[in-house]
XYZ file of C-alpha atoms in Angstrom:
430
model
C 34.714 -3.732 13.995
C 31.112 -4.614 14.959
C 30.290 -8.164 13.796
C 27.382 -8.761 11.426
C 24.937 -11.564 10.936
C 23.912 -12.879 7.568
C 20.743 -14.759 8.221
C 19.049 -15.450 4.821
C 15.589 -13.838 4.535
C 12.869 -14.856 2.125
C 9.669 -12.848 1.822
C 6.388 -13.256 -0.029
C 2.710 -12.309 0.315
C -0.218 -14.652 -0.292
C -3.178 -13.657 -2.322
C -5.196 -12.978 0.965
C -2.672 -10.373 1.931
C -0.726 -12.432 4.623
C 2.916 -11.442 4.588
C 5.313 -14.243 5.047
C 8.996 -14.189 6.229
C 11.255 -17.321 6.203
C 14.807 -17.618 7.600
C 16.355 -21.031 7.021
C 19.030 -22.284 9.413
C 19.761 -25.941 9.225
C 22.198 -25.936 12.193
C 19.804 -27.500 14.595
C 16.426 -29.402 14.083
C 14.262 -26.804 15.627
C 11.960 -24.123 14.407
C 10.584 -20.739 15.673
C 7.120 -19.765 14.384
C 5.633 -16.356 15.098
C 2.478 -14.605 13.974
C 2.196 -10.884 14.556
C -1.112 -8.983 14.174
C -0.864 -5.192 13.678
C -3.120 -4.450 16.750
C -2.018 -3.521 20.242
C -2.808 -1.545 23.398
C -3.082 1.758 21.440
C -5.707 0.323 19.161
C -8.278 -0.274 21.926
C -11.486 1.758 21.812
C -12.210 4.163 24.654
C -14.189 2.497 27.376
C -12.551 -0.978 26.577
C -9.223 -0.610 28.095
C -7.366 -4.015 28.239
C -9.308 -5.418 25.339
C -6.206 -6.086 23.185
C -4.712 -8.279 25.942
C -8.055 -9.855 26.727
C -8.461 -10.951 23.100
C -4.869 -12.398 23.186
C -6.180 -14.612 25.928
C -9.218 -15.629 23.844
C -7.040 -16.744 20.911
C -5.953 -19.682 23.071
C -9.494 -20.899 23.877
C -10.124 -22.983 20.815
C -10.523 -22.200 17.190
C -12.529 -23.216 14.029
C -11.530 -26.903 14.124
C -10.046 -27.243 17.623
C -11.770 -27.511 20.899
C -10.564 -25.621 24.032
C -7.064 -26.563 25.202
C -6.377 -28.440 21.930
C -3.736 -25.881 20.907
C -1.866 -26.565 24.254
C -1.954 -30.244 23.774
C -0.782 -30.194 20.111
C 2.108 -27.947 20.828
C 3.269 -29.561 24.045
C 2.639 -33.097 22.643
C 5.170 -32.316 19.822
C 7.750 -31.284 22.476
C 7.174 -27.527 21.938
C 6.575 -24.408 23.861
C 4.222 -21.432 23.092
C 2.890 -18.118 24.332
C 1.463 -14.830 23.204
C 2.088 -11.173 24.286
C 0.361 -7.917 23.729
C 2.421 -4.795 23.129
C 1.592 -1.127 22.370
C 1.560 -1.578 18.669
C 1.096 -5.284 18.037
C 0.150 -8.710 19.480
C 2.254 -11.814 18.823
C 1.667 -15.550 18.998
C 4.627 -17.816 18.944
C 6.077 -21.269 19.531
C 9.288 -23.229 19.288
C 8.989 -26.896 18.197
C 11.122 -29.617 16.664
C 11.436 -28.921 12.934
C 9.341 -32.104 12.061
C 6.338 -30.355 13.649
C 6.377 -27.351 11.249
C 3.096 -28.446 9.576
C 1.394 -28.871 12.939
C 2.484 -25.269 13.949
C 1.199 -23.921 10.647
C -2.209 -25.716 10.886
C -2.636 -24.374 14.496
C -1.955 -20.827 13.604
C -4.036 -20.897 10.310
C -6.950 -22.408 12.219
C -7.229 -19.542 14.744
C -6.521 -16.920 12.084
C -9.802 -18.276 10.443
C -11.619 -17.724 13.821
C -11.189 -18.340 17.563
C -14.117 -19.814 19.622
C -15.725 -16.605 20.812
C -18.315 -17.882 23.307
C -19.789 -16.263 26.402
C -18.272 -18.943 28.516
C -14.743 -18.413 27.067
C -15.125 -14.709 27.434
C -16.321 -14.667 31.067
C -13.553 -17.145 31.978
C -10.796 -15.172 30.394
C -11.977 -11.919 31.995
C -11.604 -13.640 35.339
C -8.100 -14.842 34.327
C -6.966 -11.298 33.171
C -8.392 -9.729 36.368
C -6.348 -12.308 38.429
C -3.222 -11.419 36.383
C -3.758 -7.850 37.186
C -4.056 -8.559 40.856
C -0.882 -10.622 40.767
C 1.282 -8.284 38.550
C -0.032 -4.910 39.512
C -2.345 -4.606 42.460
C -0.690 -6.899 44.941
C 2.976 -6.265 43.916
C 5.282 -3.657 45.125
C 6.019 -1.187 42.309
C 3.272 -3.042 40.156
C 2.841 -1.295 36.750
C 5.727 1.030 37.500
C 6.422 2.787 35.211
C 4.822 1.329 32.041
C 1.303 1.806 33.216
C 1.762 4.894 35.474
C 4.033 7.117 33.458
C 2.200 7.286 30.134
C -0.846 9.276 31.629
C 1.647 11.837 32.827
C 3.486 12.150 29.571
C 0.429 11.780 27.107
C -3.025 13.333 26.795
C -4.910 11.099 24.342
C -6.686 7.866 25.355
C -4.589 5.646 22.960
C -1.288 6.697 24.439
C -2.225 7.374 28.062
C -4.618 4.642 29.181
C -3.941 1.629 31.257
C -3.180 -1.241 28.826
C -3.981 -3.929 31.408
C -7.558 -2.389 31.719
C -9.949 -1.462 34.385
C -12.057 -4.207 35.994
C -15.249 -2.265 34.862
C -14.144 -2.083 31.262
C -13.080 -5.833 31.264
C -16.351 -6.949 32.917
C -18.433 -4.980 30.349
C -16.885 -6.640 27.349
C -19.262 -8.642 25.213
C -18.868 -11.426 22.587
C -20.260 -9.123 19.834
C -17.389 -6.731 20.645
C -14.875 -9.504 20.525
C -16.236 -10.734 17.223
C -15.964 -7.150 15.772
C -12.424 -6.818 17.162
C -11.496 -10.071 15.377
C -13.057 -9.146 12.147
C -11.352 -5.640 12.110
C -7.885 -6.412 13.384
C -7.253 -10.136 12.912
C -7.353 -10.095 9.137
C -4.793 -11.988 7.166
C -3.891 -8.599 5.509
C -3.060 -7.218 8.936
C -0.774 -10.142 9.938
C 2.815 -11.324 9.329
C 3.919 -14.984 9.684
C 7.595 -15.594 10.208
C 9.394 -19.062 10.454
C 12.962 -19.430 11.379
C 15.165 -22.480 11.723
C 15.507 -25.978 10.163
C 13.290 -25.579 7.099
C 13.398 -25.982 3.375
C 12.186 -22.858 1.694
C 10.305 -24.622 -1.118
C 8.690 -27.099 1.190
C 7.816 -24.421 3.786
C 6.268 -22.254 1.238
C 4.056 -25.110 -0.059
C 2.848 -25.831 3.470
C 2.058 -22.194 4.164
C 0.078 -21.953 0.885
C -1.798 -25.074 1.813
C -2.768 -23.940 5.342
C -3.014 -20.194 5.068
C -4.054 -19.822 1.364
C -7.764 -20.314 1.930
C -7.945 -18.088 4.968
C -10.563 -15.450 3.893
C -9.024 -12.287 2.692
C -9.767 -9.174 4.697
C -7.707 -5.937 4.223
C -5.743 -4.275 7.037
C -7.711 -1.539 8.769
C -6.461 1.961 8.317
C -4.077 2.727 11.256
C -4.790 5.983 12.994
C -2.176 8.598 13.609
C -1.448 8.411 17.371
C 0.973 11.337 17.312
C 0.845 14.111 20.078
C 2.768 17.391 20.476
C 5.950 17.276 22.536
C 5.853 18.655 26.066
C 6.772 22.358 26.479
C 6.634 22.300 30.295
C 7.757 19.784 32.829
C 5.093 17.306 34.239
C 5.466 15.619 37.580
C 3.115 13.341 39.503
C 3.500 11.152 42.556
C 1.449 8.454 44.162
C 1.638 6.247 47.297
C 2.347 2.672 46.640
C 1.090 0.874 49.888
C 3.362 -2.111 49.094
C 6.503 -0.377 48.078
C 9.153 -0.284 50.842
C 11.297 2.377 49.234
C 10.957 5.439 46.945
C 11.319 5.324 43.168
C 11.147 7.625 40.193
C 10.857 7.307 36.495
C 11.567 10.096 34.079
C 10.909 10.163 30.332
C 11.645 12.326 27.321
C 10.045 12.071 23.843
C 12.405 10.850 21.081
C 12.266 11.063 17.248
C 9.885 8.748 15.341
C 11.526 5.193 15.365
C 10.091 4.442 11.966
C 9.943 7.712 10.095
C 13.208 9.061 11.493
C 15.248 5.922 12.326
C 18.586 7.710 11.820
C 17.587 10.474 14.271
C 16.183 7.805 16.668
C 19.223 5.536 16.980
C 21.479 8.051 18.903
C 18.897 7.896 21.659
C 19.057 4.156 21.795
C 22.900 4.430 22.172
C 22.426 7.303 24.609
C 20.343 5.212 26.995
C 23.024 2.527 27.224
C 25.827 5.212 27.717
C 23.850 6.476 30.680
C 22.846 3.234 32.455
C 24.354 0.064 31.061
C 27.167 -1.403 33.105
C 29.262 -0.385 36.136
C 31.125 2.137 34.031
C 28.102 3.991 32.624
C 27.537 7.569 33.410
C 24.595 7.444 35.805
C 25.614 4.187 37.480
C 28.923 5.686 38.348
C 27.450 8.953 39.524
C 24.267 8.003 41.184
C 25.020 4.624 42.613
C 28.891 4.525 43.147
C 29.734 8.026 44.010
C 26.695 9.897 45.352
C 24.883 6.794 46.590
C 21.548 8.527 46.057
C 20.041 5.546 44.238
C 20.312 1.801 44.794
C 19.165 0.667 41.347
C 18.909 2.280 37.886
C 17.870 1.484 34.391
C 17.526 3.288 30.966
C 15.759 2.166 27.864
C 13.659 3.219 24.866
C 9.946 2.419 24.804
C 7.542 1.936 27.672
C 7.832 -1.806 27.157
C 11.563 -1.914 26.800
C 12.357 -2.884 23.295
C 13.690 -0.050 21.114
C 13.061 -1.837 17.839
C 9.547 -2.843 18.037
C 7.730 0.457 18.903
C 6.115 3.141 16.823
C 5.790 6.856 17.446
C 5.092 8.496 19.940
C 7.659 6.859 22.297
C 10.210 7.930 24.807
C 13.586 7.437 26.453
C 13.056 6.323 30.120
C 15.282 6.412 33.191
C 14.081 4.447 36.219
C 15.684 4.720 39.656
C 14.951 3.117 43.043
C 16.154 5.167 46.070
C 17.374 4.279 49.567
C 15.196 5.119 52.563
C 14.476 8.841 52.730
C 15.923 9.324 49.323
C 15.638 12.681 47.600
C 13.834 12.492 44.248
C 14.522 16.195 43.410
C 18.204 15.706 43.957
C 18.348 12.615 41.667
C 16.529 14.451 38.922
C 18.971 17.429 39.281
C 21.904 15.099 39.113
C 20.532 13.475 35.949
C 20.253 17.063 34.461
C 23.918 17.731 35.454
C 25.137 14.569 33.875
C 23.222 15.139 30.675
C 24.698 18.749 30.378
C 28.117 17.318 31.120
C 27.842 14.652 28.326
C 26.367 17.252 25.847
C 29.127 19.806 26.568
C 32.273 17.677 27.203
C 31.398 14.573 25.130
C 32.432 11.053 25.773
C 35.690 9.545 26.776
C 37.824 7.667 24.193
C 36.723 4.317 24.944
C 33.139 5.100 26.346
C 31.215 4.945 23.155
C 33.168 1.966 21.622
C 32.532 0.061 24.876
C 28.980 0.778 24.905
C 28.414 -0.104 21.216
C 30.196 -3.389 21.649
C 27.891 -4.293 24.501
C 24.876 -3.383 22.449
C 26.014 -5.447 19.577
C 26.494 -8.437 21.880
C 22.956 -8.083 23.192
C 21.502 -7.756 19.714
C 23.308 -10.834 18.459
C 22.321 -12.814 21.330
C 18.555 -11.835 21.080
C 18.456 -13.409 17.639
C 20.720 -16.411 18.150
C 17.790 -18.589 19.042
C 15.333 -19.302 16.138
C 12.320 -17.999 18.032
C 14.059 -14.607 18.890
C 14.946 -14.384 15.071
C 11.411 -15.083 13.978
C 9.896 -12.600 16.381
C 12.250 -9.830 15.458
C 11.885 -10.426 11.730
C 8.019 -10.495 12.044
C 7.904 -7.083 13.801
C 10.477 -5.593 11.366
C 8.312 -6.681 8.534
C 5.025 -5.474 10.176
C 6.335 -2.055 11.033
C 9.011 -1.387 8.392
C 8.676 -3.857 5.607
C 12.359 -4.739 6.233
C 12.879 -8.021 8.093
C 16.404 -8.165 6.816
C 17.194 -5.029 8.994
C 17.788 -7.674 11.730
C 21.210 -8.297 10.105
C 22.008 -4.610 9.934
C 21.106 -3.491 13.534
C 24.449 -4.285 15.152
C 26.345 -2.272 12.313
C 23.871 0.666 12.466
C 24.288 0.965 16.259
C 28.100 0.882 15.710
C 27.873 3.719 13.236
C 26.299 6.204 15.675
C 28.853 8.966 16.302
C 29.883 10.746 19.547
C 28.395 13.942 17.988
C 25.101 12.393 17.560
C 24.984 11.124 21.062
C 25.963 14.486 22.454
C 23.361 16.195 20.325
C 20.738 13.689 21.691
C 21.744 14.388 25.325
C 21.352 18.066 24.688
C 17.573 17.668 23.893
C 16.793 15.900 27.220
C 15.870 19.124 28.922
C 13.784 19.523 32.091
C 10.908 21.316 30.318
C 10.544 18.283 28.020
C 10.527 15.742 30.828
C 7.577 13.787 32.407
C 8.188 11.949 35.590
C 6.369 9.756 38.094
C 7.371 9.257 41.767
C 6.523 6.422 44.070
C 5.990 7.482 47.678
C 6.581 4.346 49.669
C 3.693 3.211 51.895
C 5.089 -0.253 52.622
C 8.087 0.680 54.816
C 5.950 0.404 57.993
């Protein structure tokens, strides 16, 4: 029996379109606050790669009533922590604070929802900050950007799905304040956002505070979200590149999967399949590739290019990443993956294999939302993309209900002609 959570969920919408999710939990005097805007890397205009992430940085550079760095001081001064992250389909801003600082957190988020300080000085400064982040995380790091930046342009053809979400230096340096202002007006509307608060709160009191601080944020409707869909592959795509810093070869392969929102029941077996293949010492590919054949030294499998299966929209993929020993044979690794997928689809799973995998997945899901911030973030995205924040309570059960037949059927669709792969040729071994 897969355990279930029963976190209470309260939902309402302000007159200006802001959707609100509350999850009271009086067990500890702490709160998690998350604001999610329905804009991410896929929404960037062509010629402005990296703009969504750049704008995330700008949201911390002061707001309507707060000077630069004031946000940092107010959160940290209350004993809290904060951050923001840019994803393919959304951007989030979040903090964890003692529960007596709830009103402070709401004021801070409402103030920058009204308007960040978009100045030439702030823009140029943050362009430099983002460029340095790219140098540290991608350009000067072995396997930098692998595979989340390097595989999408192999699998996809359109700019929204294929481009570099960190951005080119040329695009970043060309950004203007006017463009940032337009981006804010278009995407950072109250009608395009979700506020989630989890933890030690009284629902009536929190509702009053939210109405007080967010109620007069000017109403702007959510923009129409484009259809980013693309046809599936009909022939295998493979590319390789030399990573001058990488000491060993690596490969990442991906296959398109059903729409995570529109066909959730069809999507879930692929989430389970990725774990059957790669999660734990007894998983199919770890046992075969690492322990028996010793053709790879490390292995991972997951849904979505940024690694969370429940916060991504279509189109997306199941990914398998492998790092190889010196002189490793990528072709042999891919052939072995095909063999194991065929064997799983034909022969099925062992008696305990599926139950063991589902139990591990349920444990991870429960752990992810045990802390109030993890709960707030998960509920905000579920509300944003599905209008179902309470699905958080159902995910362990739904994963546990996936059948062996569904996993076998999913494995049978991962054929070589539907695969895109990117290979790293090591240039750092010398």
